[in-house]
Amino acid sequence: MSNIYNELGVSKEVYDFGENIISSLKERFDEIDKVAEYNQLKVIKAMQDNRVAVECFNTSTGYGYDDVGRDTLEKVYASVFKAEDALVRPQITCGTHALALALMSNLRPGDELLSPVGKPYDTLEEVIGIRPSNGSLAEYGVTYSQVDLLPDGSFDFDGIRAAINDRTKLVTIQRSKGYASRPTLSVEQIGELISFIKNIKPDIICMVDNCYGEFVEKIEPTEVGADMCVGSLIKNPGGGLAPIGGYIVGKAACVENAAHRLTSPGLGKEVGASLGIMQSFYQGFFLAPTVVAGALKGAIFAANVYEKLGFACVPNATEPRFDIIQAVTFNKPEGLIAFCEGIQAAAPVDSYVTPEPWDMPGYDSKVIMAAGAFVQGSSIELSADGPLRPPYTVFFQGGLTWYHAKLGILRSLQKVLDANLVKLSQLC
Ligand SMILES: *Cc1c(COP(=O)(O)O)cnc(C)c1O
């Protein structure tokens, strides 16, 4: 085994160091496998219950009336999420679009949107109008209020109670920390927050930004009271096979609002050709539980490797996981760059290119990104990125298989070692 790793640029010392760490992670990996097994069965049961058949993979064009594959897939999603209905469409271009759609279709002028978990994901700032933008909710007269988490990461229940008023129509709860420094929320915690909010005002719509969280646990937020769960198919639920798409699952009325906004009032879910993409949606969803398990193992392995070498990791080596993102802080630009070079070098696609830091729109420093993906921008595939500014933190996620994630991390460690950022003696 160490020979083939060597052929892929991983030295014996790095390989042995990795094997030692993996042997200490057996119990955690077993637990992840159990969750994946459960979720795999959940998906199969949903496919059986909704009578998925080969006809579902047929294509539709034009208006897409009576597209059985599309309509059945939406039933499968609704079953897996234990929700009343779902909208799962290639016409939803990405996660931000799905979230914008859910918000804009369920809010009306004069309503207020509340985030009780601090600042939402960057791209939502322009959707909401926190940063002024053409077509934002703010332009349509929807106001926004925010209650930050307390310093220890817990909910500010008093603050939330005070923020809820008679205009508060919708609450947005982001499950994953994304690229912020707050902790990711467990589904159980989300359930507690939703009960608290519904106790104060029962008719508030509780929406969960579920990006990066799907299939990490055995239950999803719709099972603990969320009225809507929203996410991207080029993350977890697309299983690496969906080439585009987003989903909204939840209460029938909320999903209907979204459908009427996505297509048109009066048309709703009835139109929307699937253009031959359905097989990849079904197959990706079928594979997603095991793909997510591989990504989780990779994240835990990375945290254990780098924490042992003295680098700060979030989440740390031992804490429980509620999403697939791993952050490692290098404190030096060379560490961030070496890590990304290693991830790139381990990729099945574009492994021969070297990632370079570059100026990106919307960032105040250069950013380095590494990805060798089958689907452009897919972040369920192995990828890493980070801004070139202190404390030089890399954000790392994905891996369609655990073995690829493992190779990526070992290759990154080799680069970090070759750049003299850790010493060979530290690997013993
Ligand atoms: C990725 C992500 C989004 C946005 O999804 P895109 O597909 O990149 O537009 C929103 N929220 C969270 C928490 C995310 O991780």
PDB file of N, CA and C in Angstrom, residues 219-314:
ATOM      1  N   ILE A 219     -31.452  12.522  11.231  1.00  0.00           N
ATOM      2  CA  ILE A 219     -32.670  13.303  11.008  1.00  0.00           C
ATOM      3  C   ILE A 219     -32.311  14.640  10.369  1.00  0.00           C
ATOM      4  N   GLU A 220     -33.286  15.231   9.710  1.00  0.00           N
ATOM      5  CA  GLU A 220     -33.115  16.531   9.073  1.00  0.00           C
ATOM      6  C   GLU A 220     -34.004  17.551   9.799  1.00  0.00           C
ATOM      7  N   PRO A 221     -33.723  18.838   9.629  1.00  0.00           N
ATOM      8  CA  PRO A 221     -34.465  19.855  10.389  1.00  0.00           C
ATOM      9  C   PRO A 221     -35.982  19.848  10.189  1.00  0.00           C
ATOM     10  N   THR A 222     -36.463  19.359   9.047  1.00  0.00           N
ATOM     11  CA  THR A 222     -37.921  19.273   8.855  1.00  0.00           C
ATOM     12  C   THR A 222     -38.557  18.290   9.846  1.00  0.00           C
ATOM     13  N   GLU A 223     -37.745  17.439  10.471  1.00  0.00           N
ATOM     14  CA  GLU A 223     -38.287  16.494  11.453  1.00  0.00           C
ATOM     15  C   GLU A 223     -38.365  17.089  12.853  1.00  0.00           C
ATOM     16  N   VAL A 224     -37.831  18.298  13.018  1.00  0.00           N
ATOM     17  CA  VAL A 224     -37.903  18.945  14.335  1.00  0.00           C
ATOM     18  C   VAL A 224     -38.611  20.291  14.229  1.00  0.00           C
ATOM     19  N   GLY A 225     -39.496  20.409  13.246  1.00  0.00           N
ATOM     20  CA  GLY A 225     -40.367  21.581  13.207  1.00  0.00           C
ATOM     21  C   GLY A 225     -40.059  22.622  12.143  1.00  0.00           C
ATOM     22  N   ALA A 226     -38.978  22.457  11.360  1.00  0.00           N
ATOM     23  CA  ALA A 226     -38.696  23.453  10.324  1.00  0.00           C
ATOM     24  C   ALA A 226     -39.791  23.410   9.263  1.00  0.00           C
ATOM     25  N   ASP A 227     -40.268  24.587   8.855  1.00  0.00           N
ATOM     26  CA  ASP A 227     -41.299  24.655   7.819  1.00  0.00           C
ATOM     27  C   ASP A 227     -40.697  24.503   6.433  1.00  0.00           C
ATOM     28  N   MET A 228     -39.406  24.847   6.312  1.00  0.00           N
ATOM     29  CA  MET A 228     -38.699  24.695   5.040  1.00  0.00           C
ATOM     30  C   MET A 228     -37.242  24.359   5.309  1.00  0.00           C
ATOM     31  N   CYS A 229     -36.697  23.465   4.474  1.00  0.00           N
ATOM     32  CA  CYS A 229     -35.262  23.194   4.442  1.00  0.00           C
ATOM     33  C   CYS A 229     -34.809  23.469   3.021  1.00  0.00           C
ATOM     34  N   VAL A 230     -33.669  24.119   2.899  1.00  0.00           N
ATOM     35  CA  VAL A 230     -33.238  24.598   1.588  1.00  0.00           C
ATOM     36  C   VAL A 230     -31.768  24.260   1.368  1.00  0.00           C
ATOM     37  N   GLY A 231     -31.424  23.815   0.158  1.00  0.00           N
ATOM     38  CA  GLY A 231     -30.013  23.510  -0.091  1.00  0.00           C
ATOM     39  C   GLY A 231     -29.677  23.391  -1.563  1.00  0.00           C
ATOM     40  N   SER A 232     -28.420  23.048  -1.804  1.00  0.00           N
ATOM     41  CA  SER A 232     -27.849  22.989  -3.152  1.00  0.00           C
ATOM     42  C   SER A 232     -27.560  21.550  -3.556  1.00  0.00           C
ATOM     43  N   LEU A 233     -27.797  21.224  -4.816  1.00  0.00           N
ATOM     44  CA  LEU A 233     -27.493  19.874  -5.304  1.00  0.00           C
ATOM     45  C   LEU A 233     -26.032  19.719  -5.720  1.00  0.00           C
ATOM     46  N   ILE A 234     -25.252  20.798  -5.767  1.00  0.00           N
ATOM     47  CA  ILE A 234     -23.828  20.562  -5.995  1.00  0.00           C
ATOM     48  C   ILE A 234     -23.073  20.516  -4.659  1.00  0.00           C
ATOM     49  N   LYS A 235     -23.841  20.357  -3.594  1.00  0.00           N
ATOM     50  CA  LYS A 235     -23.271  19.978  -2.299  1.00  0.00           C
ATOM     51  C   LYS A 235     -23.829  18.584  -1.962  1.00  0.00           C
ATOM     52  N   ASN A 236     -24.035  18.322  -0.671  1.00  0.00           N
ATOM     53  CA  ASN A 236     -24.343  16.959  -0.208  1.00  0.00           C
ATOM     54  C   ASN A 236     -25.405  16.172  -1.004  1.00  0.00           C
ATOM     55  N   PRO A 237     -26.628  16.681  -1.204  1.00  0.00           N
ATOM     56  CA  PRO A 237     -27.680  15.783  -1.703  1.00  0.00           C
ATOM     57  C   PRO A 237     -27.546  15.429  -3.180  1.00  0.00           C
ATOM     58  N   GLY A 238     -26.663  16.114  -3.911  1.00  0.00           N
ATOM     59  CA  GLY A 238     -26.433  15.762  -5.312  1.00  0.00           C
ATOM     60  C   GLY A 238     -25.471  14.607  -5.454  1.00  0.00           C
ATOM     61  N   GLY A 239     -24.826  14.229  -4.345  1.00  0.00           N
ATOM     62  CA  GLY A 239     -23.939  13.066  -4.352  1.00  0.00           C
ATOM     63  C   GLY A 239     -22.800  13.156  -5.365  1.00  0.00           C
ATOM     64  N   GLY A 240     -22.498  14.357  -5.850  1.00  0.00           N
ATOM     65  CA  GLY A 240     -21.405  14.517  -6.810  1.00  0.00           C
ATOM     66  C   GLY A 240     -21.832  14.259  -8.244  1.00  0.00           C
ATOM     67  N   LEU A 241     -23.048  13.757  -8.431  1.00  0.00           N
ATOM     68  CA  LEU A 241     -23.496  13.446  -9.787  1.00  0.00           C
ATOM     69  C   LEU A 241     -24.394  14.530 -10.377  1.00  0.00           C
ATOM     70  N   ALA A 242     -25.170  15.194  -9.532  1.00  0.00           N
ATOM     71  CA  ALA A 242     -26.043  16.252 -10.051  1.00  0.00           C
ATOM     72  C   ALA A 242     -25.165  17.379 -10.587  1.00  0.00           C
ATOM     73  N   PRO A 243     -25.348  17.785 -11.842  1.00  0.00           N
ATOM     74  CA  PRO A 243     -24.486  18.826 -12.408  1.00  0.00           C
ATOM     75  C   PRO A 243     -24.980  20.238 -12.110  1.00  0.00           C
ATOM     76  N   ILE A 244     -26.140  20.377 -11.509  1.00  0.00           N
ATOM     77  CA  ILE A 244     -26.742  21.685 -11.204  1.00  0.00           C
ATOM     78  C   ILE A 244     -27.914  21.402 -10.270  1.00  0.00           C
ATOM     79  N   GLY A 245     -28.492  22.440  -9.694  1.00  0.00           N
ATOM     80  CA  GLY A 245     -29.777  22.256  -9.012  1.00  0.00           C
ATOM     81  C   GLY A 245     -29.816  22.692  -7.564  1.00  0.00           C
ATOM     82  N   GLY A 246     -31.050  22.893  -7.117  1.00  0.00           N
ATOM     83  CA  GLY A 246     -31.293  23.249  -5.722  1.00  0.00           C
ATOM     84  C   GLY A 246     -32.616  22.654  -5.293  1.00  0.00           C
ATOM     85  N   TYR A 247     -32.849  22.658  -3.970  1.00  0.00           N
ATOM     86  CA  TYR A 247     -34.120  22.097  -3.492  1.00  0.00           C
ATOM     87  C   TYR A 247     -34.696  22.937  -2.362  1.00  0.00           C
ATOM     88  N   ILE A 248     -36.020  22.868  -2.262  1.00  0.00           N
ATOM     89  CA  ILE A 248     -36.751  23.432  -1.119  1.00  0.00           C
ATOM     90  C   ILE A 248     -37.733  22.351  -0.705  1.00  0.00           C
ATOM     91  N   VAL A 249     -37.670  21.887   0.538  1.00  0.00           N
ATOM     92  CA  VAL A 249     -38.650  20.915   1.028  1.00  0.00           C
ATOM     93  C   VAL A 249     -39.343  21.509   2.245  1.00  0.00           C
ATOM     94  N   GLY A 250     -40.573  21.076   2.483  1.00  0.00           N
ATOM     95  CA  GLY A 250     -41.246  21.548   3.692  1.00  0.00           C
ATOM     96  C   GLY A 250     -42.747  21.553   3.556  1.00  0.00           C
ATOM     97  N   LYS A 251     -43.378  22.507   4.259  1.00  0.00           N
ATOM     98  CA  LYS A 251     -44.835  22.641   4.239  1.00  0.00           C
ATOM     99  C   LYS A 251     -45.308  22.902   2.808  1.00  0.00           C
ATOM    100  N   ALA A 252     -46.429  22.275   2.457  1.00  0.00           N
ATOM    101  CA  ALA A 252     -46.939  22.398   1.091  1.00  0.00           C
ATOM    102  C   ALA A 252     -47.143  23.864   0.703  1.00  0.00           C
ATOM    103  N   ALA A 253     -47.643  24.670   1.615  1.00  0.00           N
ATOM    104  CA  ALA A 253     -47.934  26.066   1.270  1.00  0.00           C
ATOM    105  C   ALA A 253     -46.644  26.838   0.972  1.00  0.00           C
ATOM    106  N   CYS A 254     -45.600  26.556   1.737  1.00  0.00           N
ATOM    107  CA  CYS A 254     -44.319  27.248   1.515  1.00  0.00           C
ATOM    108  C   CYS A 254     -43.724  26.837   0.175  1.00  0.00           C
ATOM    109  N   VAL A 255     -43.773  25.537  -0.112  1.00  0.00           N
ATOM    110  CA  VAL A 255     -43.207  25.021  -1.362  1.00  0.00           C
ATOM    111  C   VAL A 255     -44.003  25.572  -2.549  1.00  0.00           C
ATOM    112  N   GLU A 256     -45.314  25.666  -2.381  1.00  0.00           N
ATOM    113  CA  GLU A 256     -46.135  26.209  -3.465  1.00  0.00           C
ATOM    114  C   GLU A 256     -45.773  27.677  -3.742  1.00  0.00           C
ATOM    115  N   ASN A 257     -45.586  28.436  -2.686  1.00  0.00           N
ATOM    116  CA  ASN A 257     -45.152  29.828  -2.886  1.00  0.00           C
ATOM    117  C   ASN A 257     -43.864  29.875  -3.697  1.00  0.00           C
ATOM    118  N   ALA A 258     -42.926  29.001  -3.340  1.00  0.00           N
ATOM    119  CA  ALA A 258     -41.629  28.992  -4.032  1.00  0.00           C
ATOM    120  C   ALA A 258     -41.799  28.594  -5.496  1.00  0.00           C
ATOM    121  N   ALA A 259     -42.650  27.609  -5.755  1.00  0.00           N
ATOM    122  CA  ALA A 259     -42.864  27.151  -7.130  1.00  0.00           C
ATOM    123  C   ALA A 259     -43.479  28.259  -7.982  1.00  0.00           C
ATOM    124  N   HIS A 260     -44.382  29.015  -7.381  1.00  0.00           N
ATOM    125  CA  HIS A 260     -45.028  30.090  -8.135  1.00  0.00           C
ATOM    126  C   HIS A 260     -44.073  31.240  -8.392  1.00  0.00           C
ATOM    127  N   ARG A 261     -43.063  31.352  -7.580  1.00  0.00           N
ATOM    128  CA  ARG A 261     -42.063  32.393  -7.814  1.00  0.00           C
ATOM    129  C   ARG A 261     -41.013  31.905  -8.831  1.00  0.00           C
ATOM    130  N   LEU A 262     -40.650  30.616  -8.728  1.00  0.00           N
ATOM    131  CA  LEU A 262     -39.619  30.077  -9.635  1.00  0.00           C
ATOM    132  C   LEU A 262     -40.111  30.119 -11.079  1.00  0.00           C
ATOM    133  N   THR A 263     -41.357  29.655 -11.308  1.00  0.00           N
ATOM    134  CA  THR A 263     -41.879  29.675 -12.669  1.00  0.00           C
ATOM    135  C   THR A 263     -42.748  30.917 -12.800  1.00  0.00           C
ATOM    136  N   SER A 264     -44.004  30.807 -12.461  1.00  0.00           N
ATOM    137  CA  SER A 264     -44.886  31.966 -12.595  1.00  0.00           C
ATOM    138  C   SER A 264     -46.142  31.726 -11.783  1.00  0.00           C
ATOM    139  N   PRO A 265     -46.749  32.805 -11.274  1.00  0.00           N
ATOM    140  CA  PRO A 265     -48.069  32.637 -10.666  1.00  0.00           C
ATOM    141  C   PRO A 265     -48.974  31.933 -11.672  1.00  0.00           C
ATOM    142  N   GLY A 266     -49.691  30.948 -11.203  1.00  0.00           N
ATOM    143  CA  GLY A 266     -50.587  30.210 -12.088  1.00  0.00           C
ATOM    144  C   GLY A 266     -49.949  28.956 -12.671  1.00  0.00           C
ATOM    145  N   LEU A 267     -48.627  28.935 -12.810  1.00  0.00           N
ATOM    146  CA  LEU A 267     -47.971  27.759 -13.391  1.00  0.00           C
ATOM    147  C   LEU A 267     -47.374  26.861 -12.304  1.00  0.00           C
ATOM    148  N   GLY A 268     -46.672  27.452 -11.369  1.00  0.00           N
ATOM    149  CA  GLY A 268     -46.132  26.703 -10.229  1.00  0.00           C
ATOM    150  C   GLY A 268     -45.297  25.517 -10.642  1.00  0.00           C
ATOM    151  N   LYS A 269     -45.582  24.370 -10.019  1.00  0.00           N
ATOM    152  CA  LYS A 269     -44.766  23.167 -10.250  1.00  0.00           C
ATOM    153  C   LYS A 269     -45.073  22.467 -11.572  1.00  0.00           C
ATOM    154  N   GLU A 270     -46.129  22.905 -12.268  1.00  0.00           N
ATOM    155  CA  GLU A 270     -46.589  22.155 -13.450  1.00  0.00           C
ATOM    156  C   GLU A 270     -45.607  22.220 -14.616  1.00  0.00           C
ATOM    157  N   VAL A 271     -44.806  23.279 -14.698  1.00  0.00           N
ATOM    158  CA  VAL A 271     -43.865  23.408 -15.814  1.00  0.00           C
ATOM    159  C   VAL A 271     -42.431  23.299 -15.302  1.00  0.00           C
ATOM    160  N   GLY A 272     -41.517  23.108 -16.271  1.00  0.00           N
ATOM    161  CA  GLY A 272     -40.099  22.990 -15.919  1.00  0.00           C
ATOM    162  C   GLY A 272     -39.557  21.689 -16.466  1.00  0.00           C
ATOM    163  N   ALA A 273     -39.067  21.739 -17.722  1.00  0.00           N
ATOM    164  CA  ALA A 273     -38.556  20.522 -18.351  1.00  0.00           C
ATOM    165  C   ALA A 273     -37.291  20.068 -17.638  1.00  0.00           C
ATOM    166  N   SER A 274     -37.099  18.741 -17.594  1.00  0.00           N
ATOM    167  CA  SER A 274     -35.941  18.237 -16.846  1.00  0.00           C
ATOM    168  C   SER A 274     -34.749  17.938 -17.755  1.00  0.00           C
ATOM    169  N   LEU A 275     -34.923  18.038 -19.085  1.00  0.00           N
ATOM    170  CA  LEU A 275     -33.791  18.046 -20.031  1.00  0.00           C
ATOM    171  C   LEU A 275     -32.816  16.876 -19.856  1.00  0.00           C
ATOM    172  N   GLY A 276     -33.333  15.740 -19.435  1.00  0.00           N
ATOM    173  CA  GLY A 276     -32.488  14.543 -19.376  1.00  0.00           C
ATOM    174  C   GLY A 276     -31.585  14.453 -18.165  1.00  0.00           C
ATOM    175  N   ILE A 277     -31.838  15.295 -17.174  1.00  0.00           N
ATOM    176  CA  ILE A 277     -30.935  15.383 -16.042  1.00  0.00           C
ATOM    177  C   ILE A 277     -31.376  14.504 -14.862  1.00  0.00           C
ATOM    178  N   MET A 278     -32.583  13.922 -14.976  1.00  0.00           N
ATOM    179  CA  MET A 278     -33.173  13.254 -13.811  1.00  0.00           C
ATOM    180  C   MET A 278     -32.358  12.070 -13.292  1.00  0.00           C
ATOM    181  N   GLN A 279     -31.774  11.296 -14.199  1.00  0.00           N
ATOM    182  CA  GLN A 279     -31.045  10.122 -13.726  1.00  0.00           C
ATOM    183  C   GLN A 279     -29.917  10.537 -12.778  1.00  0.00           C
ATOM    184  N   SER A 280     -29.238  11.619 -13.112  1.00  0.00           N
ATOM    185  CA  SER A 280     -28.136  12.069 -12.240  1.00  0.00           C
ATOM    186  C   SER A 280     -28.666  12.568 -10.891  1.00  0.00           C
ATOM    187  N   PHE A 281     -29.854  13.133 -10.890  1.00  0.00           N
ATOM    188  CA  PHE A 281     -30.440  13.590  -9.624  1.00  0.00           C
ATOM    189  C   PHE A 281     -30.794  12.389  -8.725  1.00  0.00           C
ATOM    190  N   TYR A 282     -31.421  11.393  -9.347  1.00  0.00           N
ATOM    191  CA  TYR A 282     -31.787  10.201  -8.565  1.00  0.00           C
ATOM    192  C   TYR A 282     -30.541   9.468  -8.072  1.00  0.00           C
ATOM    193  N   GLN A 283     -29.619   9.261  -9.006  1.00  0.00           N
ATOM    194  CA  GLN A 283     -28.443   8.465  -8.671  1.00  0.00           C
ATOM    195  C   GLN A 283     -27.579   9.202  -7.639  1.00  0.00           C
ATOM    196  N   GLY A 284     -27.468  10.501  -7.793  1.00  0.00           N
ATOM    197  CA  GLY A 284     -26.693  11.296  -6.835  1.00  0.00           C
ATOM    198  C   GLY A 284     -27.311  11.254  -5.446  1.00  0.00           C
ATOM    199  N   PHE A 285     -28.643  11.354  -5.386  1.00  0.00           N
ATOM    200  CA  PHE A 285     -29.334  11.328  -4.093  1.00  0.00           C
ATOM    201  C   PHE A 285     -29.171   9.957  -3.444  1.00  0.00           C
ATOM    202  N   PHE A 286     -29.214   8.925  -4.285  1.00  0.00           N
ATOM    203  CA  PHE A 286     -29.016   7.555  -3.806  1.00  0.00           C
ATOM    204  C   PHE A 286     -27.613   7.380  -3.206  1.00  0.00           C
ATOM    205  N   LEU A 287     -26.606   7.973  -3.832  1.00  0.00           N
ATOM    206  CA  LEU A 287     -25.223   7.835  -3.354  1.00  0.00           C
ATOM    207  C   LEU A 287     -24.891   8.807  -2.219  1.00  0.00           C
ATOM    208  N   ALA A 288     -25.678   9.864  -2.072  1.00  0.00           N
ATOM    209  CA  ALA A 288     -25.314  10.956  -1.169  1.00  0.00           C
ATOM    210  C   ALA A 288     -24.971  10.508   0.270  1.00  0.00           C
ATOM    211  N   PRO A 289     -25.721   9.583   0.881  1.00  0.00           N
ATOM    212  CA  PRO A 289     -25.361   9.213   2.257  1.00  0.00           C
ATOM    213  C   PRO A 289     -23.931   8.687   2.391  1.00  0.00           C
ATOM    214  N   THR A 290     -23.486   7.871   1.432  1.00  0.00           N
ATOM    215  CA  THR A 290     -22.115   7.335   1.538  1.00  0.00           C
ATOM    216  C   THR A 290     -21.081   8.385   1.122  1.00  0.00           C
ATOM    217  N   VAL A 291     -21.441   9.242   0.200  1.00  0.00           N
ATOM    218  CA  VAL A 291     -20.523  10.321  -0.185  1.00  0.00           C
ATOM    219  C   VAL A 291     -20.290  11.250   1.016  1.00  0.00           C
ATOM    220  N   VAL A 292     -21.375  11.609   1.695  1.00  0.00           N
ATOM    221  CA  VAL A 292     -21.257  12.482   2.868  1.00  0.00           C
ATOM    222  C   VAL A 292     -20.405  11.797   3.947  1.00  0.00           C
ATOM    223  N   ALA A 293     -20.580  10.501   4.106  1.00  0.00           N
ATOM    224  CA  ALA A 293     -19.785   9.769   5.102  1.00  0.00           C
ATOM    225  C   ALA A 293     -18.289   9.874   4.775  1.00  0.00           C
ATOM    226  N   GLY A 294     -17.938   9.731   3.488  1.00  0.00           N
ATOM    227  CA  GLY A 294     -16.539   9.845   3.081  1.00  0.00           C
ATOM    228  C   GLY A 294     -15.987  11.227   3.375  1.00  0.00           C
ATOM    229  N   ALA A 295     -16.787  12.250   3.072  1.00  0.00           N
ATOM    230  CA  ALA A 295     -16.352  13.631   3.318  1.00  0.00           C
ATOM    231  C   ALA A 295     -16.151  13.873   4.817  1.00  0.00           C
ATOM    232  N   LEU A 296     -17.055  13.301   5.626  1.00  0.00           N
ATOM    233  CA  LEU A 296     -16.936  13.468   7.085  1.00  0.00           C
ATOM    234  C   LEU A 296     -15.669  12.806   7.620  1.00  0.00           C
ATOM    235  N   LYS A 297     -15.379  11.617   7.115  1.00  0.00           N
ATOM    236  CA  LYS A 297     -14.159  10.939   7.560  1.00  0.00           C
ATOM    237  C   LYS A 297     -12.936  11.770   7.187  1.00  0.00           C
ATOM    238  N   GLY A 298     -12.955  12.319   5.982  1.00  0.00           N
ATOM    239  CA  GLY A 298     -11.842  13.165   5.549  1.00  0.00           C
ATOM    240  C   GLY A 298     -11.663  14.367   6.462  1.00  0.00           C
ATOM    241  N   ALA A 299     -12.770  15.010   6.833  1.00  0.00           N
ATOM    242  CA  ALA A 299     -12.690  16.194   7.689  1.00  0.00           C
ATOM    243  C   ALA A 299     -12.123  15.828   9.064  1.00  0.00           C
ATOM    244  N   ILE A 300     -12.573  14.702   9.599  1.00  0.00           N
ATOM    245  CA  ILE A 300     -12.101  14.274  10.928  1.00  0.00           C
ATOM    246  C   ILE A 300     -10.625  13.879  10.861  1.00  0.00           C
ATOM    247  N   PHE A 301     -10.247  13.206   9.787  1.00  0.00           N
ATOM    248  CA  PHE A 301      -8.842  12.828   9.598  1.00  0.00           C
ATOM    249  C   PHE A 301      -7.969  14.080   9.533  1.00  0.00           C
ATOM    250  N   ALA A 302      -8.395  15.078   8.741  1.00  0.00           N
ATOM    251  CA  ALA A 302      -7.614  16.319   8.613  1.00  0.00           C
ATOM    252  C   ALA A 302      -7.443  16.992   9.974  1.00  0.00           C
ATOM    253  N   ALA A 303      -8.527  17.062  10.752  1.00  0.00           N
ATOM    254  CA  ALA A 303      -8.446  17.719  12.063  1.00  0.00           C
ATOM    255  C   ALA A 303      -7.464  16.988  12.966  1.00  0.00           C
ATOM    256  N   ASN A 304      -7.478  15.667  12.900  1.00  0.00           N
ATOM    257  CA  ASN A 304      -6.583  14.892  13.768  1.00  0.00           C
ATOM    258  C   ASN A 304      -5.129  14.988  13.325  1.00  0.00           C
ATOM    259  N   VAL A 305      -4.901  15.013  12.015  1.00  0.00           N
ATOM    260  CA  VAL A 305      -3.535  15.170  11.496  1.00  0.00           C
ATOM    261  C   VAL A 305      -2.968  16.530  11.904  1.00  0.00           C
ATOM    262  N   TYR A 306      -3.708  17.586  11.600  1.00  0.00           N
ATOM    263  CA  TYR A 306      -3.139  18.922  11.774  1.00  0.00           C
ATOM    264  C   TYR A 306      -3.137  19.382  13.227  1.00  0.00           C
ATOM    265  N   GLU A 307      -4.111  18.926  13.992  1.00  0.00           N
ATOM    266  CA  GLU A 307      -4.081  19.298  15.415  1.00  0.00           C
ATOM    267  C   GLU A 307      -2.870  18.667  16.090  1.00  0.00           C
ATOM    268  N   LYS A 308      -2.580  17.417  15.721  1.00  0.00           N
ATOM    269  CA  LYS A 308      -1.424  16.729  16.301  1.00  0.00           C
ATOM    270  C   LYS A 308      -0.119  17.459  15.975  1.00  0.00           C
ATOM    271  N   LEU A 309      -0.093  18.164  14.855  1.00  0.00           N
ATOM    272  CA  LEU A 309       1.108  18.884  14.449  1.00  0.00           C
ATOM    273  C   LEU A 309       1.114  20.320  14.965  1.00  0.00           C
ATOM    274  N   GLY A 310       0.112  20.654  15.788  1.00  0.00           N
ATOM    275  CA  GLY A 310       0.127  21.948  16.467  1.00  0.00           C
ATOM    276  C   GLY A 310      -0.668  23.057  15.788  1.00  0.00           C
ATOM    277  N   PHE A 311      -1.465  22.718  14.782  1.00  0.00           N
ATOM    278  CA  PHE A 311      -2.264  23.756  14.122  1.00  0.00           C
ATOM    279  C   PHE A 311      -3.685  23.745  14.687  1.00  0.00           C
ATOM    280  N   ALA A 312      -4.273  24.942  14.815  1.00  0.00           N
ATOM    281  CA  ALA A 312      -5.627  25.031  15.365  1.00  0.00           C
ATOM    282  C   ALA A 312      -6.634  24.559  14.317  1.00  0.00           C
ATOM    283  N   CYS A 313      -7.563  23.694  14.752  1.00  0.00           N
ATOM    284  CA  CYS A 313      -8.568  23.146  13.847  1.00  0.00           C
ATOM    285  C   CYS A 313      -9.971  23.430  14.372  1.00  0.00           C
ATOM    286  N   VAL A 314     -10.870  23.827  13.472  1.00  0.00           N
ATOM    287  CA  VAL A 314     -12.284  24.015  13.804  1.00  0.00           C
ATOM    288  C   VAL A 314     -13.130  23.243  12.796  1.00  0.00           C
TER     289      VAL A 314
END
